[in-house]
XYZ file of C-alpha atoms in Angstrom:
515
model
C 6.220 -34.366 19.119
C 9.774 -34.558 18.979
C 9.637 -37.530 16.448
C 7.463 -35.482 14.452
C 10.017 -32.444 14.528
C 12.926 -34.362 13.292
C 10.947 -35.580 10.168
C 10.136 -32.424 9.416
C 13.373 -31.061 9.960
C 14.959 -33.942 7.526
C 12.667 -33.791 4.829
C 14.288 -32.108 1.476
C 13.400 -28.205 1.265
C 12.444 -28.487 -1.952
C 9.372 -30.766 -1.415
C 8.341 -29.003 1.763
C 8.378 -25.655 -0.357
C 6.010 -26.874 -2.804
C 3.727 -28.554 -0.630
C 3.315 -25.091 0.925
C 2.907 -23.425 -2.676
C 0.575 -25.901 -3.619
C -1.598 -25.334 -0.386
C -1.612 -21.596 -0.739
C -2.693 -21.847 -4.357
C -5.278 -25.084 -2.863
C -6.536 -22.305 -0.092
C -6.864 -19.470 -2.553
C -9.239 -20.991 -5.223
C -10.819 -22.602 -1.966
C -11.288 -18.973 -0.626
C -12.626 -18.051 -4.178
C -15.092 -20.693 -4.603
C -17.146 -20.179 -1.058
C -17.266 -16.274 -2.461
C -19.580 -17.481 -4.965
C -19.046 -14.512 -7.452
C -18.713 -11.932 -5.052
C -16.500 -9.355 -5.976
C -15.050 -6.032 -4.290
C -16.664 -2.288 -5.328
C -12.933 -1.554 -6.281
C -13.239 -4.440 -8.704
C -15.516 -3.092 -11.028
C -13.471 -0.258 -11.626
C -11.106 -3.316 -12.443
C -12.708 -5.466 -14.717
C -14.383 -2.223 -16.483
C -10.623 -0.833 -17.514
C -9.963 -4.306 -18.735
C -13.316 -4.910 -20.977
C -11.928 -1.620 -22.369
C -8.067 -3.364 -22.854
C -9.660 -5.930 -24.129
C -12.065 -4.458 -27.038
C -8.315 -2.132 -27.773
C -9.699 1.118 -26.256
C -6.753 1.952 -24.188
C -7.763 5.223 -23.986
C -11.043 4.439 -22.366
C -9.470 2.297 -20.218
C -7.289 5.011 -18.923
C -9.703 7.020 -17.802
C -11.565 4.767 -15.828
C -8.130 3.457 -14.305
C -4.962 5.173 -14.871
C -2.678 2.262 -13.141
C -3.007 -0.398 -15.875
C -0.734 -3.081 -15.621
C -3.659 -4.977 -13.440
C -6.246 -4.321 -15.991
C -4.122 -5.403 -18.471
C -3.129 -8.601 -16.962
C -6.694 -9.155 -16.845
C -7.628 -8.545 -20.146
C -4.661 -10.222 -21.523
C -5.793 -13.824 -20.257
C -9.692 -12.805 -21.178
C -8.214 -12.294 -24.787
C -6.389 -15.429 -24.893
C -8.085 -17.756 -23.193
C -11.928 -16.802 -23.521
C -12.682 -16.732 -19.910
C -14.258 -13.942 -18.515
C -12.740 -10.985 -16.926
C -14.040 -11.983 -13.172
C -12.599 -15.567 -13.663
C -9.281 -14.399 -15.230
C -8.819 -12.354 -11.923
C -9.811 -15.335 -10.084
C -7.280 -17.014 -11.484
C -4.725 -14.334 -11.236
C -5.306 -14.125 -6.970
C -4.679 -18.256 -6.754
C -1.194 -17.386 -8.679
C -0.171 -14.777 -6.868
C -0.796 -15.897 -3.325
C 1.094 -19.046 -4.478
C 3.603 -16.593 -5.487
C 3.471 -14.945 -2.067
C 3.157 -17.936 -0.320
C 6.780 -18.934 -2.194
C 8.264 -15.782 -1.674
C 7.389 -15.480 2.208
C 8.832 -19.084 3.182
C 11.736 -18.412 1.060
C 12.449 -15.240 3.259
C 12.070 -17.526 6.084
C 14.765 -19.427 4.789
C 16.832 -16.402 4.314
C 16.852 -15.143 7.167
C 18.470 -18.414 8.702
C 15.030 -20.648 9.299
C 14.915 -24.155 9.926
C 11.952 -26.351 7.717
C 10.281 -26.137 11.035
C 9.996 -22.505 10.692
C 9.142 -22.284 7.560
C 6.224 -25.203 8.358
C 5.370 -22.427 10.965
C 5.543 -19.632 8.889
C 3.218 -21.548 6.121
C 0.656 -21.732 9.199
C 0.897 -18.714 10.876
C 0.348 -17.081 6.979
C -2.643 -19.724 6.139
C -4.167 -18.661 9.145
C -4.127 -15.071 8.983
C -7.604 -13.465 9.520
C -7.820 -10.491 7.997
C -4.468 -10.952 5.149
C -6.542 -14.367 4.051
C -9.379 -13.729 6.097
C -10.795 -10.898 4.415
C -8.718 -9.199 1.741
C -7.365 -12.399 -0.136
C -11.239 -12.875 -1.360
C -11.226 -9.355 -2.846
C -10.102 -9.853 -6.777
C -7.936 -6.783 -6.488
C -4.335 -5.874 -7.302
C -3.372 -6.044 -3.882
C -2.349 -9.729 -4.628
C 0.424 -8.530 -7.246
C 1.650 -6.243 -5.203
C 1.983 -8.743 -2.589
C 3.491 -11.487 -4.652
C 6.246 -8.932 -6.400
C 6.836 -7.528 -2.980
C 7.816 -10.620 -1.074
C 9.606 -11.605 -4.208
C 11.833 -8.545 -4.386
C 12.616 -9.234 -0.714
C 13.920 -12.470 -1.377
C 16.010 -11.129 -3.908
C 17.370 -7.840 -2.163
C 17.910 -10.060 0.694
C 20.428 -12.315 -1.282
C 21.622 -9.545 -3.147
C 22.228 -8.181 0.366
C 24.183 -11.521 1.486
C 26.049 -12.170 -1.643
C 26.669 -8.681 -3.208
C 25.671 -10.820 -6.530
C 24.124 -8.950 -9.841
C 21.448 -10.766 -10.761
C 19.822 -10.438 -7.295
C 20.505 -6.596 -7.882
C 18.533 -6.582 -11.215
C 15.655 -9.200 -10.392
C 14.876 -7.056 -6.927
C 14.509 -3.680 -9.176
C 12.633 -6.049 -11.606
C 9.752 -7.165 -8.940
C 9.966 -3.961 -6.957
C 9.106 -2.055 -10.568
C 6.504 -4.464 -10.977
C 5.408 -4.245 -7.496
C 4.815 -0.641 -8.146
C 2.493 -1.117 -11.209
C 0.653 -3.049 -9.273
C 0.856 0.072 -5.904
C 2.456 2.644 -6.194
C 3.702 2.585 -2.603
C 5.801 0.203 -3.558
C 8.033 2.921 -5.052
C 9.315 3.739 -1.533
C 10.837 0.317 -1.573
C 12.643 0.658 -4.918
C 13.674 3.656 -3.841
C 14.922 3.757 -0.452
C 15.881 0.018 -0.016
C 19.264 -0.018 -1.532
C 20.446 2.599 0.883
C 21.091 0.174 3.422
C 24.427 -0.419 1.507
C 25.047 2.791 2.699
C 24.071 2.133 6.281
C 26.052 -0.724 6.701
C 29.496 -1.017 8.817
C 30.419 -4.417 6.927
C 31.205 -2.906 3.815
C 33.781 0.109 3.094
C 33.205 3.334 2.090
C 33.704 2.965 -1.415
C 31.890 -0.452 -1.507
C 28.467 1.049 0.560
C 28.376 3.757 -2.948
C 29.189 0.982 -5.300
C 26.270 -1.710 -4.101
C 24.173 1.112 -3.355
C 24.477 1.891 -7.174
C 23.788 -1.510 -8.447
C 21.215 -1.300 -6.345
C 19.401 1.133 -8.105
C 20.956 0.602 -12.244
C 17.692 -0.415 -13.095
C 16.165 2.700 -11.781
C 18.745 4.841 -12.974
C 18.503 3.532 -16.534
C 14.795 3.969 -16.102
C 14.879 7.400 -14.731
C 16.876 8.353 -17.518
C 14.789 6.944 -20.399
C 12.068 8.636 -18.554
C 13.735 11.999 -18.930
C 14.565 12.077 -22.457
C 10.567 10.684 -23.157
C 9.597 13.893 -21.870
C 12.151 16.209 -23.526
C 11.905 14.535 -27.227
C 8.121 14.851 -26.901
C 7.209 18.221 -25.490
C 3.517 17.731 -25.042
C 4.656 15.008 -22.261
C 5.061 15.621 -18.869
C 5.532 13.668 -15.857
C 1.454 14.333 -15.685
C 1.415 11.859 -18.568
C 2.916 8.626 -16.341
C -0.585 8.373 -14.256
C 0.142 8.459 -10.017
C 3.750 9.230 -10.849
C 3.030 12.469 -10.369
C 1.978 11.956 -6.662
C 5.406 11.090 -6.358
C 7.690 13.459 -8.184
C 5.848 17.086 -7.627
C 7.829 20.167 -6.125
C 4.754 20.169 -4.319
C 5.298 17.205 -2.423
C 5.973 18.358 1.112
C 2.550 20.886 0.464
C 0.587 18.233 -0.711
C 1.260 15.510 2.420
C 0.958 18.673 4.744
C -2.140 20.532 3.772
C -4.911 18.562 5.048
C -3.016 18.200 8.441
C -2.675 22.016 8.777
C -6.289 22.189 7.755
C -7.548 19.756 10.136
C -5.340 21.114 13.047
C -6.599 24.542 12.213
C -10.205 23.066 12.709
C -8.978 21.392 15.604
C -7.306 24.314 17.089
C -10.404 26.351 16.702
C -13.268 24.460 17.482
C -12.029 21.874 19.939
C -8.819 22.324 21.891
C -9.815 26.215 21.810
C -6.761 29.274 22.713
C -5.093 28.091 25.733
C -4.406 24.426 23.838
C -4.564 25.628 20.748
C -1.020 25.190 19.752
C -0.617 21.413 20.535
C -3.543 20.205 17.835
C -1.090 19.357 15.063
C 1.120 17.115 17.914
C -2.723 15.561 19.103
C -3.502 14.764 15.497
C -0.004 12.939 14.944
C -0.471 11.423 18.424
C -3.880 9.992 16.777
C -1.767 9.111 13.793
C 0.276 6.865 15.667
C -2.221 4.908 17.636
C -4.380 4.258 14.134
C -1.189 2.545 12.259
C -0.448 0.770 15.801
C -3.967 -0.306 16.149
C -4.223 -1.081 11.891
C -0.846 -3.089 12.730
C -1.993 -5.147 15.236
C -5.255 -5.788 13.351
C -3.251 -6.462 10.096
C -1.158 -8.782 11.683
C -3.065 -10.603 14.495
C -2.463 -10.007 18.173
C -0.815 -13.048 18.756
C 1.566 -13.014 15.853
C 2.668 -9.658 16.500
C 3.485 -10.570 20.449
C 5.304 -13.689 18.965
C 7.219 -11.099 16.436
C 8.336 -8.784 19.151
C 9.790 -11.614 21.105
C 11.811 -12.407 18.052
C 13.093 -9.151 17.704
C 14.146 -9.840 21.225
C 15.719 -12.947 20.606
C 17.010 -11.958 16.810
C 21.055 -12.653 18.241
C 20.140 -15.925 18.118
C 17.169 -17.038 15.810
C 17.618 -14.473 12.544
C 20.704 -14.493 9.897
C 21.928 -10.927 10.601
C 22.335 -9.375 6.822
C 18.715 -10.652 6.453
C 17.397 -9.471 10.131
C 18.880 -5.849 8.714
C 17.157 -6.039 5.618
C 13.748 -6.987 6.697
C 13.812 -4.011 9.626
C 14.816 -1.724 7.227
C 12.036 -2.938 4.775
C 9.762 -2.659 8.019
C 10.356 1.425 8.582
C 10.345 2.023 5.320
C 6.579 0.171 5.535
C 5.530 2.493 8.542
C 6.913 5.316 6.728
C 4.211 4.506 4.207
C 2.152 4.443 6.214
C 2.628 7.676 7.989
C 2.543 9.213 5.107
C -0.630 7.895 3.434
C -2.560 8.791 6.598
C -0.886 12.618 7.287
C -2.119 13.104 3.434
C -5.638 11.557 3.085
C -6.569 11.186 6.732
C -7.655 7.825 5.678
C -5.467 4.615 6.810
C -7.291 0.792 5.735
C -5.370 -2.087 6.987
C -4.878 -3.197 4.042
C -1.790 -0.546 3.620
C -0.317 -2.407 6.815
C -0.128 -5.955 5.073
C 3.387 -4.988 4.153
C 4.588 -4.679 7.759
C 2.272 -7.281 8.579
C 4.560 -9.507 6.330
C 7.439 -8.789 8.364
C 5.967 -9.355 11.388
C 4.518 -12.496 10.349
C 8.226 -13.555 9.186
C 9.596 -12.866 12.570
C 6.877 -14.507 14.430
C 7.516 -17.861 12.480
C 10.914 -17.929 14.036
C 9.361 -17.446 17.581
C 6.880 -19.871 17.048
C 9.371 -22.797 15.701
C 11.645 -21.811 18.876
C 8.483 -22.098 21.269
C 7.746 -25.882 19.771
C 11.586 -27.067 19.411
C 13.020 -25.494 22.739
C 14.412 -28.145 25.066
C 13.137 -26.989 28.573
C 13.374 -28.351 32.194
C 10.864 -30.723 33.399
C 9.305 -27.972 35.630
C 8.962 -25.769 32.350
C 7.971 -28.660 30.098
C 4.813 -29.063 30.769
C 3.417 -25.102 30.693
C 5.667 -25.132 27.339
C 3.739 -27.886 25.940
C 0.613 -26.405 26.623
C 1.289 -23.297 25.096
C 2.809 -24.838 22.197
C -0.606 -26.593 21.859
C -2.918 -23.335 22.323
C -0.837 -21.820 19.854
C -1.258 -24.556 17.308
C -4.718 -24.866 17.859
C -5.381 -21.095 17.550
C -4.402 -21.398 14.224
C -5.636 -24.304 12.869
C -9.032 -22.828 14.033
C -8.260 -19.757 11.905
C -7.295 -21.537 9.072
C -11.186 -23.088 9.299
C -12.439 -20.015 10.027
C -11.129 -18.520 7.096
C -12.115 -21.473 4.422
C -15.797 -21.914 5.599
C -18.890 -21.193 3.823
C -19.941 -17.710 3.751
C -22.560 -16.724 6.765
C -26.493 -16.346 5.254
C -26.727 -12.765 3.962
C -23.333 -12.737 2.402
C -24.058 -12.281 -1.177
C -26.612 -10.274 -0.702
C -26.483 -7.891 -3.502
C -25.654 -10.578 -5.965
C -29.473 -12.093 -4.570
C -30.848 -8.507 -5.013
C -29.676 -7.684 -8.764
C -31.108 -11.825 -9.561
C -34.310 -10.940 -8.224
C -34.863 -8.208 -10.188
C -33.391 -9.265 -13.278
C -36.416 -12.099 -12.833
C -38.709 -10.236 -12.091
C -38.101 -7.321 -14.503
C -39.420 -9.543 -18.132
C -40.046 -6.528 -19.897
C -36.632 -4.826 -19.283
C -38.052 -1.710 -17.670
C -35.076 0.862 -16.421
C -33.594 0.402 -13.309
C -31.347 2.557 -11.203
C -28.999 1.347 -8.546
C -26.815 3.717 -6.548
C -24.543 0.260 -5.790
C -21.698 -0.408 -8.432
C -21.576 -4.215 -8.002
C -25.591 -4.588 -8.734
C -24.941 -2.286 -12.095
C -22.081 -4.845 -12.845
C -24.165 -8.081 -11.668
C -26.791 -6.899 -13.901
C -25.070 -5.832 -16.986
C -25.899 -2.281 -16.891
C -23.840 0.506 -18.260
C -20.811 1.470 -16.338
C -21.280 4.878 -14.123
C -18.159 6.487 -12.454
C -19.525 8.076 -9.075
C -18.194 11.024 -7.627
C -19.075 10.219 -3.911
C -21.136 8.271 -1.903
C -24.378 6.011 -2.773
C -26.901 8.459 -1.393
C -25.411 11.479 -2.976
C -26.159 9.459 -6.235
C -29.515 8.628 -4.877
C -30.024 12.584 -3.993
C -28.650 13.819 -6.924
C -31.275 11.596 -8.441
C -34.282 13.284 -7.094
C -33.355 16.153 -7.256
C -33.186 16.500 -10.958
C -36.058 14.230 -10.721
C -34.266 11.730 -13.399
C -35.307 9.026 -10.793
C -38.939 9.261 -12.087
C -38.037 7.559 -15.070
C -37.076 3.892 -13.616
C -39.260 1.357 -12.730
C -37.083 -0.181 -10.545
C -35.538 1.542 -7.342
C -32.425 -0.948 -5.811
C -31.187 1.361 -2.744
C -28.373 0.549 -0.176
C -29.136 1.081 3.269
C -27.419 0.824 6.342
C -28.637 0.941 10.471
C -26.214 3.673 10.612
C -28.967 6.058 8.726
C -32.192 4.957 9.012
C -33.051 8.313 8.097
C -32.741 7.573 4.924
C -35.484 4.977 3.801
C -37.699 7.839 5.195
C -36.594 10.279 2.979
C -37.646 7.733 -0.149
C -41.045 7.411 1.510
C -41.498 10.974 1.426
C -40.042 11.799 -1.423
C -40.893 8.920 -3.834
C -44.355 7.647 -2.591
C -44.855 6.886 -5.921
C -42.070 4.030 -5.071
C -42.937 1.243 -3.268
C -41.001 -1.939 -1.238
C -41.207 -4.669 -3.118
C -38.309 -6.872 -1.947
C -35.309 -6.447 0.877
C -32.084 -8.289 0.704
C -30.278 -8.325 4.080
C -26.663 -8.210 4.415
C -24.685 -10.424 7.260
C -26.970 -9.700 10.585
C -28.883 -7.186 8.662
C -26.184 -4.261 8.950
C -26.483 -3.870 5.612
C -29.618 -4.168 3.183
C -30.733 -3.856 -0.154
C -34.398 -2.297 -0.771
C -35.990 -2.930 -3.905
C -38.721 -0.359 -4.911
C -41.163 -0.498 -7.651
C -43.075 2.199 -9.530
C -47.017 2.012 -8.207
C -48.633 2.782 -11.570
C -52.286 3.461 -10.338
């Protein structure tokens, strides 16, 4: 083992770095191939924006997506290169988690890492469940966010260290860019750069001067921004999309009002008068234990036990400038958080990642110190064996996560075939699923809520009579529903059924009975 540490630890940076860019990128289209075409609902909101980028519709394209820049991209390489939109985003995930894949090693490196750690790092990241697991195969723009992200790190982090100007511009750069791609990311550009200001190292007049490099690129933006609006009356900051979510006089109403509404409800119905008056600290208490738990599921369970004994340890295993920047970045990520929950009530993992990042980054270090540690003889031994569980653990999630796709995976995908062979005479068909209307060809429809309101909505004004093909999602959590077809539509009748992954999920196919 020990023979094996030192080559790694004398082989040239350089090469180790892109042998874990090219392995990211090799994992990616990997990840992407056993998918077989399967695609994310939020995709075809996607790839529908871009078909309208690409034919020049912009306005169009706008209204079915008002954060472009990932459309764009999209239609961009469609236009230039002739591949289709799904394949151009295909393409556009293995970049960017090369990208991230760069940027998060090069953190590691930052922050004071060894190639050992960053050979740890590469593994712990390769191996995540649900960050490769489960969102990497989603052609979303969570993967430019991800890649400008870790990128502006890198460069706030040396900007951090060496106080130099081009860091200063190309973090603003990637955290703009990181924005267009989330606009969370906005917290970042705007909060980061007042670490200068919280730091002890630096004067008084030196923490305002690096806090404002920090943010010239902002400023100059902000301003441009300004005078837009007041050369062009019929602008406002309405016109700049989710912008608006951001800068609103409104902003502390509009993160509070569903709280006060639900703790009102709360108060009322459940805690009733003599508890009444704790329901908005219960519902923040339930806050807190949904971004721990979304953490910890984000980040895996033994990563983040790894990370916290880092954090323990930092004195001796993190760079300190860069240990400083990443915590900050990390409360500034559960401040996100926090936020997105108290105004939505409505907190996916996926809005962890960024913490996740961090913790992953932290955990490397633990995890190089766990296989290079010298111990006694009596400790050897248990040391070794941990070392081992640990590496196994992840090599068996890195399998895990490249594998073929379990038997009822692309289910959908099967449905919308079948009936696109079956259906020779191109009879109408209606589909309350967004991905079987894009797998088939069939005109784009923007809904307004969930499946089965589209499928109610549909009998109701009876338009539903007029398809000869019925393709209905269902789901064991209402079984309620196929009954309500059977009474409502006997007219309908199962032809087919598509099950999803141990047949939580199904699609039912229902013909017209023409007597």
């Amino acid at each position: 083992m020990q023979s094996l540490i030192n080559k790694i630890e004398n082989s040239p940076i350089s090469k180790l770095h892109t042998m874990i860019v090219v392995l990211a990128m090799l994992l990616a289209a990997q990840i992407q191939y056993i998918q077989h075409g399967w695609i994310n609902p939020d995709s075809v909101l996607y790839f529908e924006s871009a078909r309208f980028f690409a034919a020049g519709q912009w306005k169009e394209a706008l209204q079915v997506w008002s954060w472009p820049l990932y459309p764009v991209l999209l239609a961009t390489i469609h236009n230039v290169s002739g591949l289709g939109i799904q394949t151009a985003a295909q393409l556009l995930n293995v970049l960017f988690f090369g990208i991230s894949a760069f940027s998060f090693t090069q953190i590691i490196r930052l922050a004071g890492g060894s190639q050992l750690t960053m050979l740890a790092g590469a593994l712990i990241l390769f191996s995540a469940q649900y960050i490769v697991g489960d969102v990497l195969e989603m052609l979303m723009r969570d993967e430019g966010f991800w890649a400008f992200y870790l990128s502006g790190l890198v460069f706030f982090i040396r900007f951090y260290q060496h106080l130099r100007l081009r860091d200063a511009v190309l973090w603003q750069l990637c955290a703009i860019i990181a924005t267009l791609f989330r606009i969370e990311a906005i917290t970042y550009l705007i909060l980061l750069p007042a670490l200068f200001l919280l730091s002890p190292s630096f004067t008084i007049k030196q923490r305002i001067r690096y806090f404002l490099i920090g943010h010239a690129l902002n400023i100059l933006l902000a301003l441009t921004l300004v005078l837009v609006i007041a050369l062009h009356g019929e602008l406002s900051i309405r016109s700049f999309g989710r912008l608006q979510e951001v800068f609103t006089l409104n902003l502390y109403d509009e993160l509070t009002h569903k709280l006060f509404k639900k703790a009102a409800i709360m108060s009322n119905e459940v805690l009733g008068k003599y508890l009444g008056e704790f329901s908005v600290q219960g519902l923040l208490l339930t806050f807190l234990y949904v971004i721990v738990a979304k953490t910890v599921s984000a980040t895996g369970f033994i990563n983040l036990v790894m990370a916290l004994f880092a954090v323990k340890n930092r004195n001796a295993l993190f760079e300190s400038k860069a240990f400083s920047a990443l915590s900050y970045a990390a409360l500034i990520s559960l401040a996100n958080m926090a936020l997105i929950i108290t105004k939505v009530f409505v907190l996916s993992s996926r809005y962890a990642i960024a913490l996740a990042f961090i913790l992953m980054i932290c955990a490397s270090f633990q995890f190089a110190s766990i296989i290079n540690k010298p111990h006694s003889l009596a400790k050897a031994s248990r040391f070794k064996w941990l070392t081992l569980v640990l590496i196994v653990s992840m090599l068996l999630g890195l399998i895990i996560n490249i594998l073929p796709k379990p038997e009822g995976y692309n289910y959908i995908q099967e449905a919308a075939a079948w009936v696109k062979a079956s259906n020779t005479k191109n009879k109408p068909v209606f589909s309350d699923e967004s991905r079987i209307r894009y797998y088939m060809g069939m005109t784009f429809m923007r809904s307004d809520g969930t499946s089965w309101k589209m499928v109610k909505h549909e009998m109701d004004n009876q338009s539903i009579q007029n398809y000869e093909f019925l393709l209905i999602s269902h789901s064991v959590k209402h079984p309620e529903h196929e009954k309500v077809i059977a009474d409502r539509l006997p007219q309908f009748k199962e032809v087919k059924r598509f099950n999803g992954v141990k047949a939580k999920k199904s699609i039912v196919i229902y013909r017209k009975v023409t007597e």
